[in-house]
Coordinates of C-alpha atoms and ligand atoms in Angstrom, one line a residue:
Chain A
M1 CA -4.4 -27.2 5.6
S2 CA -5.1 -27.2 1.9
T3 CA -4.9 -24.2 -0.4
M4 CA -8.7 -24.1 -0.5
S5 CA -9.1 -23.8 3.3
Y6 CA -6.3 -21.2 3.4
A7 CA -8.2 -19.2 0.8
L8 CA -11.3 -19.5 2.9
R9 CA -9.4 -18.5 6.1
D10 CA -7.8 -15.5 4.4
S11 CA -11.1 -14.3 3.0
T12 CA -12.7 -14.6 6.4
T13 CA -9.9 -12.6 7.9
M14 CA -10.4 -9.9 5.2
V15 CA -14.2 -9.9 5.8
R16 CA -13.6 -9.3 9.5
R17 CA -11.3 -6.5 8.7
R18 CA -13.9 -4.8 6.6
I19 CA -16.6 -5.3 9.2
K20 CA -14.4 -3.7 11.8
H21 CA -14.0 -0.7 9.4
M22 CA -17.8 -0.4 9.0
R23 CA -18.5 -0.7 12.7
R24 CA -15.8 1.8 13.7
Y25 CA -16.8 4.4 11.0
P26 CA -20.6 3.9 10.7
S27 CA -21.2 7.3 9.0
L28 CA -20.7 5.9 5.5
T29 CA -23.2 3.1 6.2
I30 CA -25.7 5.6 7.6
Q31 CA -25.4 7.7 4.5
L32 CA -25.9 4.6 2.3
V33 CA -29.0 3.5 4.2
G34 CA -30.3 7.1 4.6
L35 CA -30.9 7.9 0.9
P36 CA -33.3 5.0 0.2
V37 CA -35.2 5.7 3.4
V38 CA -35.6 9.4 2.4
F39 CA -36.8 8.3 -1.1
L40 CA -39.2 5.9 0.5
L41 CA -40.7 8.6 2.8
L42 CA -40.7 11.2 0.0
F43 CA -42.4 9.0 -2.6
V44 CA -44.9 7.5 -0.2
Y45 CA -45.9 10.8 1.5
V46 CA -45.5 13.4 -1.2
F47 CA -46.3 11.5 -4.4
G48 CA -47.8 8.3 -3.0
G49 CA -51.5 9.5 -2.9
T50 CA -51.6 10.4 -6.6
L51 CA -49.2 7.6 -7.8
G52 CA -51.2 5.0 -5.9
D53 CA -54.4 6.1 -7.5
G54 CA -52.7 5.9 -10.9
L55 CA -51.7 2.3 -10.4
G56 CA -55.3 1.4 -11.2
A57 CA -55.4 -1.7 -8.9
G58 CA -56.7 -2.5 -5.5
S59 CA -57.8 0.3 -3.2
G60 CA -55.4 2.8 -4.8
G61 CA -53.9 5.7 -2.8
R62 CA -51.0 5.9 -0.4
S63 CA -51.4 2.4 1.1
E64 CA -51.3 0.8 -2.4
Y65 CA -48.3 2.8 -3.3
V66 CA -46.2 1.7 -0.3
A67 CA -46.6 -1.9 -1.4
Y68 CA -45.7 -1.0 -5.0
V69 CA -42.6 1.1 -4.3
T70 CA -41.0 -0.9 -1.5
P71 CA -39.2 -3.4 -3.8
G72 CA -37.9 -0.5 -5.9
I73 CA -36.5 1.2 -2.8
I74 CA -35.0 -2.1 -1.7
L75 CA -33.0 -2.2 -4.9
M76 CA -32.0 1.4 -4.5
A77 CA -30.5 0.3 -1.1
V78 CA -28.7 -2.5 -2.8
A79 CA -27.3 -0.1 -5.4
M80 CA -26.3 2.4 -2.7
V81 CA -24.3 -0.2 -0.9
A82 CA -22.6 -1.2 -4.1
M83 CA -21.7 2.4 -4.8
G84 CA -20.3 2.7 -1.3
T85 CA -18.2 -0.4 -2.0
A86 CA -16.5 1.3 -5.0
V87 CA -15.6 4.2 -2.7
S88 CA -14.3 1.9 0.0
V89 CA -12.2 -0.1 -2.5
A90 CA -10.7 3.0 -4.0
M91 CA -9.8 4.3 -0.5
D92 CA -8.3 1.0 0.4
M93 CA -6.2 0.9 -2.8
M94 CA -4.8 4.3 -1.9
E95 CA -3.6 3.0 1.4
G96 CA -0.3 1.2 1.4
V97 CA -1.7 -1.7 3.3
V98 CA -3.0 -3.3 0.1
A99 CA 0.5 -3.2 -1.3
R100 CA 1.6 -5.0 1.8
F101 CA -1.1 -7.7 1.3
K102 CA 0.2 -8.2 -2.2
T103 CA 3.7 -8.9 -0.9
M104 CA 2.4 -11.6 1.5
A105 CA 1.8 -15.3 0.8
I106 CA -2.0 -15.1 1.2
A107 CA -4.8 -16.1 -1.1
R108 CA -4.5 -13.2 -3.5
V109 CA -8.2 -12.5 -4.2
S110 CA -9.1 -12.5 -0.5
V111 CA -8.7 -8.7 -0.3
L112 CA -11.5 -8.4 -2.9
T113 CA -13.7 -11.2 -1.5
G114 CA -13.4 -9.5 1.9
H115 CA -14.9 -6.4 0.3
V116 CA -17.6 -8.3 -1.5
V117 CA -18.8 -10.4 1.4
A118 CA -18.7 -7.5 3.8
A119 CA -20.7 -5.4 1.3
M120 CA -23.3 -8.2 1.1
L121 CA -23.7 -8.2 4.8
Q122 CA -24.0 -4.4 4.7
T123 CA -26.6 -4.8 2.0
F124 CA -28.7 -7.1 4.2
F125 CA -28.5 -4.5 7.0
A126 CA -29.6 -1.7 4.7
V127 CA -32.5 -3.8 3.3
A128 CA -33.6 -4.7 6.8
V129 CA -33.7 -1.0 7.8
V130 CA -35.7 -0.1 4.6
L131 CA -38.1 -2.9 5.3
A132 CA -38.5 -1.9 8.9
V133 CA -39.4 1.7 7.8
A134 CA -41.7 0.3 5.1
F135 CA -43.5 -1.9 7.6
A136 CA -43.8 1.1 10.0
I137 CA -45.6 3.2 7.3
G138 CA -48.0 0.5 6.2
F139 CA -46.2 -2.0 4.0
R140 CA -47.6 -5.5 4.3
S141 CA -46.5 -8.7 2.7
D142 CA -48.4 -12.0 2.3
A143 CA -45.1 -13.9 1.7
N144 CA -44.5 -17.2 3.5
V145 CA -41.1 -18.2 4.9
V146 CA -40.0 -19.9 1.6
E147 CA -40.9 -16.8 -0.3
W148 CA -39.0 -14.6 2.1
F149 CA -35.9 -16.8 1.7
A150 CA -36.3 -16.7 -2.1
A151 CA -36.5 -12.9 -2.0
A152 CA -33.3 -12.9 0.2
G153 CA -31.7 -15.2 -2.3
V154 CA -32.6 -12.9 -5.3
L155 CA -31.2 -9.9 -3.4
A156 CA -28.0 -11.8 -2.4
M157 CA -27.4 -12.7 -6.1
L158 CA -27.9 -9.1 -7.2
A159 CA -25.8 -7.7 -4.4
F160 CA -23.0 -10.2 -5.2
A161 CA -23.1 -9.2 -8.8
L162 CA -23.2 -5.4 -8.3
T163 CA -20.5 -5.4 -5.7
W164 CA -18.1 -7.3 -7.9
L165 CA -18.8 -4.7 -10.6
T166 CA -18.3 -1.8 -8.2
V167 CA -15.2 -3.4 -6.7
A168 CA -13.8 -3.3 -10.3
M169 CA -14.9 0.3 -10.5
G170 CA -13.2 1.1 -7.3
L171 CA -10.0 -0.5 -8.6
V172 CA -10.1 1.3 -12.0
A173 CA -10.9 4.7 -10.4
K174 CA -7.9 7.1 -10.1
T175 CA -9.6 9.3 -7.4
I176 CA -12.2 8.8 -4.7
D177 CA -14.5 11.2 -6.6
S178 CA -14.5 9.1 -9.7
A179 CA -15.0 6.0 -7.7
S180 CA -18.2 7.5 -6.3
N181 CA -19.4 8.9 -9.6
M182 CA -18.9 5.8 -11.8
P183 CA -21.5 3.6 -10.0
Q184 CA -24.0 6.5 -9.5
P185 CA -26.3 5.4 -12.4
L186 CA -26.9 2.2 -10.6
V187 CA -28.7 4.1 -7.8
F188 CA -31.1 5.7 -10.3
L189 CA -31.8 2.5 -12.3
P190 CA -34.8 1.6 -10.2
L191 CA -36.3 5.0 -11.2
L192 CA -35.8 4.2 -14.8
G193 CA -37.4 0.8 -14.5
S194 CA -40.5 -0.6 -12.8
G195 CA -39.4 0.5 -9.4
F196 CA -41.5 3.6 -8.9
V197 CA -44.2 3.5 -11.6
P198 CA -45.3 0.7 -14.1
T199 CA -43.2 0.9 -17.3
D200 CA -46.4 1.0 -19.5
S201 CA -47.0 4.5 -18.2
M202 CA -43.7 5.6 -19.8
P203 CA -43.0 7.1 -23.3
A204 CA -41.9 4.5 -25.9
G205 CA -38.1 4.9 -25.9
L206 CA -37.9 5.1 -22.1
R207 CA -40.3 2.2 -21.8
W208 CA -38.1 0.0 -24.0
F209 CA -35.1 0.8 -21.8
A210 CA -37.1 0.3 -18.6
D211 CA -38.4 -3.1 -19.7
Y212 CA -35.0 -4.5 -20.7
Q213 CA -32.7 -3.1 -18.0
P214 CA -31.4 -5.5 -15.4
F215 CA -33.2 -4.0 -12.4
T216 CA -36.7 -4.5 -13.7
P217 CA -36.8 -8.3 -13.7
V218 CA -35.3 -8.3 -10.2
I219 CA -37.9 -5.8 -9.0
E220 CA -40.7 -7.8 -10.6
T221 CA -39.4 -11.0 -9.0
L222 CA -39.3 -9.4 -5.6
R223 CA -42.8 -8.0 -6.1
G224 CA -44.0 -11.4 -7.1
L225 CA -42.5 -13.0 -4.0
L226 CA -43.5 -10.4 -1.5
L227 CA -46.8 -9.2 -2.9
G228 CA -48.0 -12.2 -4.8
T229 CA -48.0 -10.6 -8.3
G230 CA -47.0 -12.6 -11.3
I231 CA -43.3 -13.4 -11.8
G232 CA -43.3 -15.1 -15.1
A233 CA -40.0 -14.9 -17.0
N234 CA -38.7 -12.3 -14.6
G235 CA -37.3 -14.9 -12.3
F236 CA -35.1 -16.2 -15.0
G237 CA -34.2 -12.7 -16.1
A238 CA -33.1 -11.8 -12.5
V239 CA -30.9 -14.8 -12.3
A240 CA -29.4 -14.4 -15.7
W241 CA -28.6 -10.7 -15.3
S242 CA -27.1 -11.3 -11.8
A243 CA -24.9 -14.2 -13.1
G244 CA -23.8 -12.1 -16.1
I245 CA -22.9 -9.0 -14.1
A246 CA -21.2 -11.1 -11.5
L247 CA -19.0 -12.8 -14.1
V248 CA -18.0 -9.6 -15.9
G249 CA -17.4 -7.8 -12.6
Y250 CA -15.4 -10.6 -11.1
L251 CA -13.1 -11.0 -14.2
W252 CA -12.7 -7.3 -14.6
A253 CA -11.8 -6.8 -10.9
R254 CA -9.4 -9.7 -10.8
K255 CA -7.6 -8.5 -13.9
L256 CA -7.3 -5.0 -12.4
Y257 CA -6.1 -6.3 -9.1
N258 CA -3.5 -8.6 -10.6
R259 CA -1.9 -6.1 -12.9
Q260 CA 1.8 -5.7 -12.2
D261 CA 3.1 -2.6 -13.8
Chain B
M1 CA 30.5 -24.4 4.5
T2 CA 27.3 -25.6 3.2
A3 CA 25.8 -24.4 -0.1
N4 CA 23.0 -22.8 1.9
I5 CA 25.3 -20.5 3.7
T6 CA 27.2 -19.3 0.6
Q7 CA 24.0 -18.8 -1.4
P8 CA 23.2 -15.1 -1.5
A9 CA 19.9 -13.9 0.0
I10 CA 19.3 -11.8 -3.1
A11 CA 21.0 -12.1 -6.4
V12 CA 20.1 -9.9 -9.4
R13 CA 21.6 -9.9 -12.9
G14 CA 20.8 -7.4 -15.7
L15 CA 17.7 -6.0 -14.1
R16 CA 15.8 -3.7 -16.5
K17 CA 12.6 -1.7 -16.3
K18 CA 11.1 0.9 -18.5
Y19 CA 8.0 3.0 -18.0
G20 CA 6.9 4.0 -21.4
E21 CA 10.0 5.5 -23.0
K22 CA 11.6 6.3 -19.7
V23 CA 14.3 3.8 -18.7
V24 CA 14.1 3.5 -14.9
L25 CA 16.5 0.6 -14.4
D26 CA 19.2 0.1 -17.0
G27 CA 20.8 -3.3 -16.2
I28 CA 21.5 -3.7 -12.6
D29 CA 23.6 -6.5 -10.9
L30 CA 23.5 -7.0 -7.2
S31 CA 24.3 -9.7 -4.7
V32 CA 23.3 -9.5 -1.1
A33 CA 24.9 -12.0 1.4
Q34 CA 22.7 -13.7 4.0
G35 CA 22.5 -12.0 7.4
K36 CA 23.9 -8.7 6.2
I37 CA 22.6 -5.2 5.7
F38 CA 22.8 -4.1 2.1
S39 CA 22.0 -0.5 1.3
L40 CA 20.9 0.8 -2.1
L41 CA 21.7 4.4 -1.9
G42 CA 20.6 7.0 -4.4
P43 CA 18.9 10.4 -4.8
N44 CA 15.1 10.8 -5.4
G45 CA 14.0 9.2 -8.6
A46 CA 17.1 7.0 -8.9
G47 CA 14.9 3.9 -9.1
K48 CA 15.3 2.5 -5.6
T49 CA 11.6 1.9 -5.0
T50 CA 11.3 0.3 -8.4
V51 CA 14.0 -2.2 -7.4
V52 CA 12.2 -3.0 -4.2
R53 CA 8.8 -3.4 -5.9
I54 CA 10.2 -5.8 -8.5
L55 CA 12.1 -7.9 -5.9
S56 CA 9.0 -8.0 -3.6
T57 CA 6.8 -9.3 -6.5
L58 CA 4.7 -6.1 -6.7
I59 CA 5.6 -5.4 -10.3
R60 CA 7.3 -7.1 -13.2
A61 CA 10.7 -6.3 -14.5
D62 CA 11.2 -6.1 -18.3
G63 CA 14.3 -8.3 -18.1
G64 CA 16.9 -9.8 -15.8
D65 CA 17.6 -12.8 -13.7
M66 CA 16.6 -12.6 -10.0
R67 CA 16.7 -14.8 -7.0
V68 CA 15.2 -13.8 -3.6
A69 CA 15.7 -16.3 -0.8
G70 CA 16.6 -18.8 -3.6
H71 CA 13.4 -18.3 -5.5
D72 CA 12.5 -16.5 -8.7
P73 CA 10.0 -13.6 -8.0
V74 CA 8.5 -14.1 -11.5
R75 CA 8.0 -17.9 -11.6
E76 CA 7.6 -18.6 -7.8
P77 CA 6.1 -15.4 -6.4
N78 CA 4.5 -17.2 -3.5
A79 CA 7.7 -18.8 -2.4
V80 CA 9.3 -15.4 -2.4
R81 CA 6.4 -13.8 -0.6
A82 CA 6.6 -16.5 2.1
A83 CA 10.3 -15.6 2.7
I84 CA 10.2 -11.8 2.7
G85 CA 8.8 -8.9 4.7
V86 CA 8.4 -5.5 3.1
T87 CA 8.2 -2.1 4.7
G88 CA 7.5 0.2 1.8
Q89 CA 8.4 3.8 1.3
F90 CA 4.8 4.8 2.1
S91 CA 3.0 3.7 5.2
A92 CA 1.4 0.3 4.8
V93 CA -0.7 0.1 7.9
D94 CA -4.5 -0.1 8.0
K95 CA -5.2 3.3 9.4
L96 CA -8.8 2.5 10.3
L97 CA -7.6 -0.3 12.7
T98 CA -5.7 0.1 15.9
G99 CA -2.1 -0.8 16.2
E100 CA -2.9 -4.1 17.9
E101 CA -5.6 -5.0 15.4
N102 CA -3.1 -4.4 12.6
L103 CA -0.7 -6.9 14.2
L104 CA -3.4 -9.4 14.8
L105 CA -4.5 -9.0 11.2
M106 CA -0.9 -9.9 10.1
A107 CA -1.0 -12.9 12.6
D108 CA -4.2 -14.2 11.0
L109 CA -2.8 -13.8 7.5
H110 CA 0.3 -15.7 8.5
H111 CA -2.1 -18.4 9.8
L112 CA -0.8 -18.3 13.4
D113 CA -3.2 -19.8 15.8
R114 CA -5.1 -17.3 18.0
R115 CA -3.0 -17.6 21.1
E116 CA 0.3 -17.5 19.2
G117 CA -1.0 -14.5 17.3
R118 CA -1.9 -12.6 20.5
R119 CA 1.5 -13.5 22.1
R120 CA 3.4 -12.2 19.0
A121 CA 1.3 -9.0 18.8
A122 CA 1.9 -8.3 22.5
E123 CA 5.6 -9.0 22.1
L124 CA 5.9 -6.7 19.1
L125 CA 3.9 -3.8 20.8
E126 CA 6.3 -4.1 23.7
R127 CA 9.4 -4.2 21.6
F128 CA 8.4 -1.2 19.4
D129 CA 7.2 0.9 22.3
L130 CA 3.6 0.9 21.2
V131 CA 1.9 -0.7 24.2
E132 CA 0.1 2.4 25.2
A133 CA -0.9 3.3 21.7
G134 CA -1.8 -0.3 20.8
G135 CA -5.6 0.4 21.4
K136 CA -5.7 3.6 19.4
A137 CA -6.5 3.9 15.7
A138 CA -3.3 4.0 13.6
S139 CA -4.5 7.1 11.9
T140 CA -3.8 9.0 15.2
Y141 CA -0.2 7.9 15.3
S142 CA 2.8 10.2 14.7
G143 CA 5.1 9.5 11.7
G144 CA 7.6 7.7 13.9
M145 CA 4.9 5.5 15.5
Q146 CA 3.4 4.6 12.2
R147 CA 6.9 3.6 10.9
R148 CA 7.4 1.4 14.0
L149 CA 4.0 -0.2 13.6
D150 CA 4.8 -0.7 9.9
L151 CA 8.0 -2.5 10.7
A152 CA 6.4 -4.5 13.5
M153 CA 3.8 -5.7 11.0
T154 CA 6.5 -6.8 8.7
L155 CA 8.1 -8.9 11.5
V156 CA 4.9 -10.8 12.5
G157 CA 5.7 -13.5 9.9
S158 CA 9.4 -13.8 10.9
P159 CA 10.7 -13.1 7.4
Q160 CA 14.2 -14.2 6.3
V161 CA 14.7 -11.2 4.1
I162 CA 13.4 -7.8 4.9
F163 CA 13.0 -4.9 2.5
L164 CA 13.1 -1.4 4.0
D165 CA 12.4 1.3 1.5
E166 CA 13.6 4.7 2.9
P167 CA 12.5 3.7 6.4
T168 CA 13.7 6.9 8.1
T169 CA 12.7 9.5 5.5
G170 CA 10.7 12.2 7.3
L171 CA 11.5 11.0 10.8
D172 CA 13.0 13.2 13.5
P173 CA 16.6 12.4 14.5
R174 CA 15.6 10.5 17.6
S175 CA 13.1 8.2 15.9
R176 CA 15.8 7.7 13.3
R177 CA 18.3 6.5 15.8
D178 CA 15.7 4.2 17.4
L179 CA 15.0 2.7 14.1
W180 CA 18.7 2.2 13.3
Q181 CA 19.0 0.3 16.6
I182 CA 16.1 -1.9 15.7
I183 CA 17.6 -2.6 12.3
R184 CA 20.9 -3.6 13.9
E185 CA 19.1 -6.0 16.3
L186 CA 17.3 -7.6 13.4
V187 CA 20.5 -8.4 11.6
A188 CA 22.0 -9.7 14.8
G189 CA 19.0 -12.1 14.8
G190 CA 20.2 -13.4 11.4
V191 CA 17.9 -11.8 8.9
T192 CA 19.1 -10.1 5.7
I193 CA 18.2 -6.5 5.2
F194 CA 17.8 -4.7 1.9
L195 CA 17.7 -1.1 2.8
T196 CA 17.2 1.9 0.5
T197 CA 18.1 5.4 1.6
Q198 CA 18.9 8.8 0.3
Y199 CA 21.0 9.5 3.4
L200 CA 24.7 8.7 3.1
D201 CA 25.3 8.7 6.8
E202 CA 22.5 6.2 7.2
A203 CA 24.1 3.8 4.7
D204 CA 27.5 4.5 6.3
H205 CA 26.2 3.7 9.8
L206 CA 24.2 0.6 9.0
A207 CA 25.3 -1.1 5.8
D208 CA 27.8 -3.9 5.3
R209 CA 27.8 -3.1 1.7
I210 CA 26.5 -0.2 -0.3
A211 CA 25.5 0.2 -3.9
L212 CA 25.2 3.6 -5.4
L213 CA 22.3 4.0 -7.8
D214 CA 22.1 6.9 -10.0
Q215 CA 19.6 7.3 -12.9
G216 CA 18.9 3.6 -13.1
Q217 CA 22.6 2.5 -13.1
L218 CA 24.9 1.3 -10.3
V219 CA 27.8 3.7 -10.3
A220 CA 29.7 2.0 -7.4
E221 CA 29.5 -0.9 -5.1
G222 CA 31.4 -2.0 -2.1
T223 CA 31.9 -1.6 1.7
P224 CA 31.7 1.9 3.0
E225 CA 35.5 1.9 3.4
E226 CA 36.1 0.7 -0.1
L227 CA 33.9 3.4 -1.5
K228 CA 35.7 6.1 0.5
R229 CA 39.0 4.8 -0.7
Q230 CA 37.9 5.0 -4.3
I231 CA 38.2 8.8 -4.4
P232 CA 40.9 11.2 -3.4
G233 CA 39.8 14.2 -1.4
G234 CA 41.4 13.5 2.0
H235 CA 43.4 16.6 3.1
V236 CA 44.7 18.4 6.1
N237 CA 43.8 22.1 6.7
L238 CA 46.5 24.2 8.3
R239 CA 45.6 27.5 9.7
F240 CA 48.2 30.2 10.5
T241 CA 48.2 33.5 12.4
D242 CA 50.1 35.6 9.9
P243 CA 50.5 35.6 6.1
A244 CA 54.3 35.3 6.3
E245 CA 54.0 31.9 8.0
L246 CA 51.4 30.9 5.4
D247 CA 53.8 31.8 2.6
L248 CA 56.7 30.0 4.2
A249 CA 54.6 26.8 4.8
A250 CA 53.3 26.9 1.2
R251 CA 56.9 27.1 -0.1
T252 CA 58.1 24.4 2.2
L253 CA 55.4 22.0 1.4
G254 CA 55.1 23.0 -2.2
V255 CA 51.3 23.0 -2.3
A256 CA 49.0 25.4 -4.2
G257 CA 45.7 25.0 -2.2
R258 CA 45.7 28.1 -0.1
D259 CA 43.2 30.6 1.1
D260 CA 45.0 33.9 1.8
E261 CA 42.0 35.5 3.5
A262 CA 41.4 32.7 6.1
L263 CA 45.1 32.0 6.2
V264 CA 44.5 28.4 5.5
L265 CA 46.6 25.9 3.6
Q266 CA 45.1 22.7 2.2
V267 CA 47.5 19.8 2.0
P268 CA 46.5 16.6 0.3
H269 CA 46.6 13.7 2.7
D270 CA 45.7 10.0 2.7
G271 CA 44.5 9.9 6.3
G272 CA 47.3 7.7 7.6
V273 CA 49.1 8.5 10.9
H274 CA 52.6 8.1 9.3
S275 CA 52.2 10.7 6.7
L276 CA 50.6 13.0 9.2
R277 CA 53.7 12.6 11.5
A278 CA 56.0 13.3 8.5
L279 CA 54.1 16.4 7.7
L280 CA 54.4 17.8 11.2
A281 CA 58.1 17.0 11.2
R282 CA 58.6 19.0 8.0
L283 CA 56.8 21.9 9.6
D284 CA 58.8 21.7 12.8
D285 CA 62.1 21.5 10.8
A286 CA 61.2 24.7 9.1
S287 CA 60.1 26.2 12.5
I288 CA 56.7 27.1 11.2
E289 CA 54.0 28.0 13.8
V290 CA 50.7 26.3 13.0
E291 CA 47.7 27.8 14.8
E292 CA 45.3 25.0 14.0
L293 CA 45.3 21.7 12.2
T294 CA 42.2 19.7 11.0
V295 CA 42.2 16.4 9.2
H296 CA 39.5 15.9 6.6
T297 CA 38.9 12.3 5.5
P298 CA 36.6 11.8 2.5
D299 CA 33.0 10.9 3.6
L300 CA 30.4 9.3 1.5
D301 CA 29.2 12.7 0.4
D302 CA 32.4 13.2 -1.4
V303 CA 32.2 9.8 -2.9
F304 CA 28.6 10.3 -4.0
L305 CA 29.2 13.7 -5.5
T306 CA 32.4 12.6 -7.3
L307 CA 30.9 9.5 -8.8
T308 CA 27.7 11.1 -10.0
E309 CA 29.6 14.1 -11.3
K310 CA 32.0 11.8 -13.2
K311 CA 29.0 10.0 -14.8
K312 CA 27.4 13.3 -15.9
E313 CA 30.7 14.4 -17.5
A314 CA 31.0 11.0 -19.3
V315 CA 27.5 11.6 -20.7
R316 CA 28.4 15.1 -21.9
Ligands
ADP1 N1 4.3 3.8 -12.2 C1 5.2 4.6 -12.8 N2 4.9 5.1 -14.0 C2 5.8 5.9 -14.6 N3 7.0 6.2 -14.1 C3 7.3 5.8 -12.9 C4 6.4 4.9 -12.2 N4 7.0 4.6 -11.0 C5 8.2 5.2 -11.0 N5 8.4 5.9 -12.1 C6 9.6 6.7 -12.4 O1 10.7 5.9 -12.2 C7 11.8 6.7 -11.7 C8 12.3 6.0 -10.5 O2 11.3 6.0 -9.5 P1 11.5 5.3 -8.0 O3 11.9 3.9 -8.2 O4 10.3 5.6 -7.3 O5 12.8 6.2 -7.5 P2 13.3 6.3 -6.0 O6 12.6 5.3 -5.1 O7 14.7 6.1 -6.1 O8 13.0 7.7 -5.6 C9 11.3 8.0 -11.4 O9 11.7 8.9 -12.5 C10 9.8 7.9 -11.5 O10 9.2 9.0 -12.0
MG2 MG1 11.4 5.6 -3.5

């Protein structure tokens, strides 16, 4: 077998290892999925009536708001899983087994790719749960199969990027607490973007941040694909941000993992 | 003899490592012959784990020449990794997986095919007395069981050179004996073992050669017997029933080491049978009644204390 296929095989082994962890200890996954679901229900049922009217489009009210907020909640789920990944990586690094991996003749980065790929699968699970709840409370999409696949692709890119970043955070963290605190802002980025209310309703400074932060183009692209609103330059923005974050996250993680001191 | 047999499994020259200002390894030379047990002995903080971590490619040294299984850990880390197995000081099992899953994980990472992997895992569970526990999460294992699983995982890839960093620290005496037995079997199978320990009796029992590490320097190296011979300290204790006998014996033998309260006389002695017989003959000739006689040969504790003390005095 070639080096390349060994690398693939080792990574697959490490993904299977992580999936076994997740299935055996599902409580972390449940927590990660739980928060976005609670936010969805909270925003739709408590604030949804008023916020929906404020959107100033369509019929207004709660049913309008479910459609508006669902892409934001989906990104919150993506960010939650990324946060969980930082914790899992930090816990893994404190176990001696990673030191064992480092003394073995295996594809070196496979430990990290195992975390990233497993986290992406976990992300799709979390997004599926959020969507199921959203559909149950009235979310409807007019997307065709191609648009659904495109939406999945956009989410996969973002999940890939964010998990590489949080893998690095998990590696740099000295404690489990700091590993869970560092990525915390990611979870709240959808709130400080176009996830919950349109950015033009925000005060100037905040609006500037909301318009230019990475989650907003991704949310707008998702909205465009699922609800048929305009995408415009947001599609490019979503891809560019994901690629940039992925590159920074990957290089940072690899550097941290390979240090020998 | 072929070159391959004479080539040492591990060769180290001038190994140095600093953490910040602190010198942890200050120029270490070692050579470990193939198929032998080599023990690096030293107190806590001596630098044992640092040596293991450098030789097993986990960290970089600041200087020195090294060969492990014929390869340079710095320039050919993967060749070294392919030849070694490491059981570190701290448990290196995946605690979220079962014992069996841990072994199968190792089999997959060594690219064994599925059937071969299962066979190897089953064989190791059997050999390490983990068949019953094989299906339970490793987090539920006792210290001794985790150690055994750890070592079993190290063996999945059939390494030529095995590093064991304080393998028995924290184990109960029985688990310790069991592990010693396993280590002896491994060497009988031809592998080389680099063992670190804080326990003199462990090194004494297991090792073909011992190096004594103290504060980053080797203070002695040799077979257990050679080390014991390096220091005086062998003596015979003679106990008497009354002080007059003690006095007489002290005068006859001309020695000063006496304890008047316990009625014990300490006579320097090299441990040989001849000199013991000669000593008894002198006592007999003088008609001295000896209540009890005990022979004390220097053990590694004496060696260790003597050598580390000497070094401290030299520093002062
Ligand atoms: N990562 C590190 N950073 C700073 N000092 C270290 C580090 N690792 C080990 N040391 C120091 O190096 C010395 C030797 O440590 P170690 O090799 O673990 O000793 P041993 O295994 O013999 O107990 C100790 O004084 C320890 O504090
Ligand atoms: Mg140590």
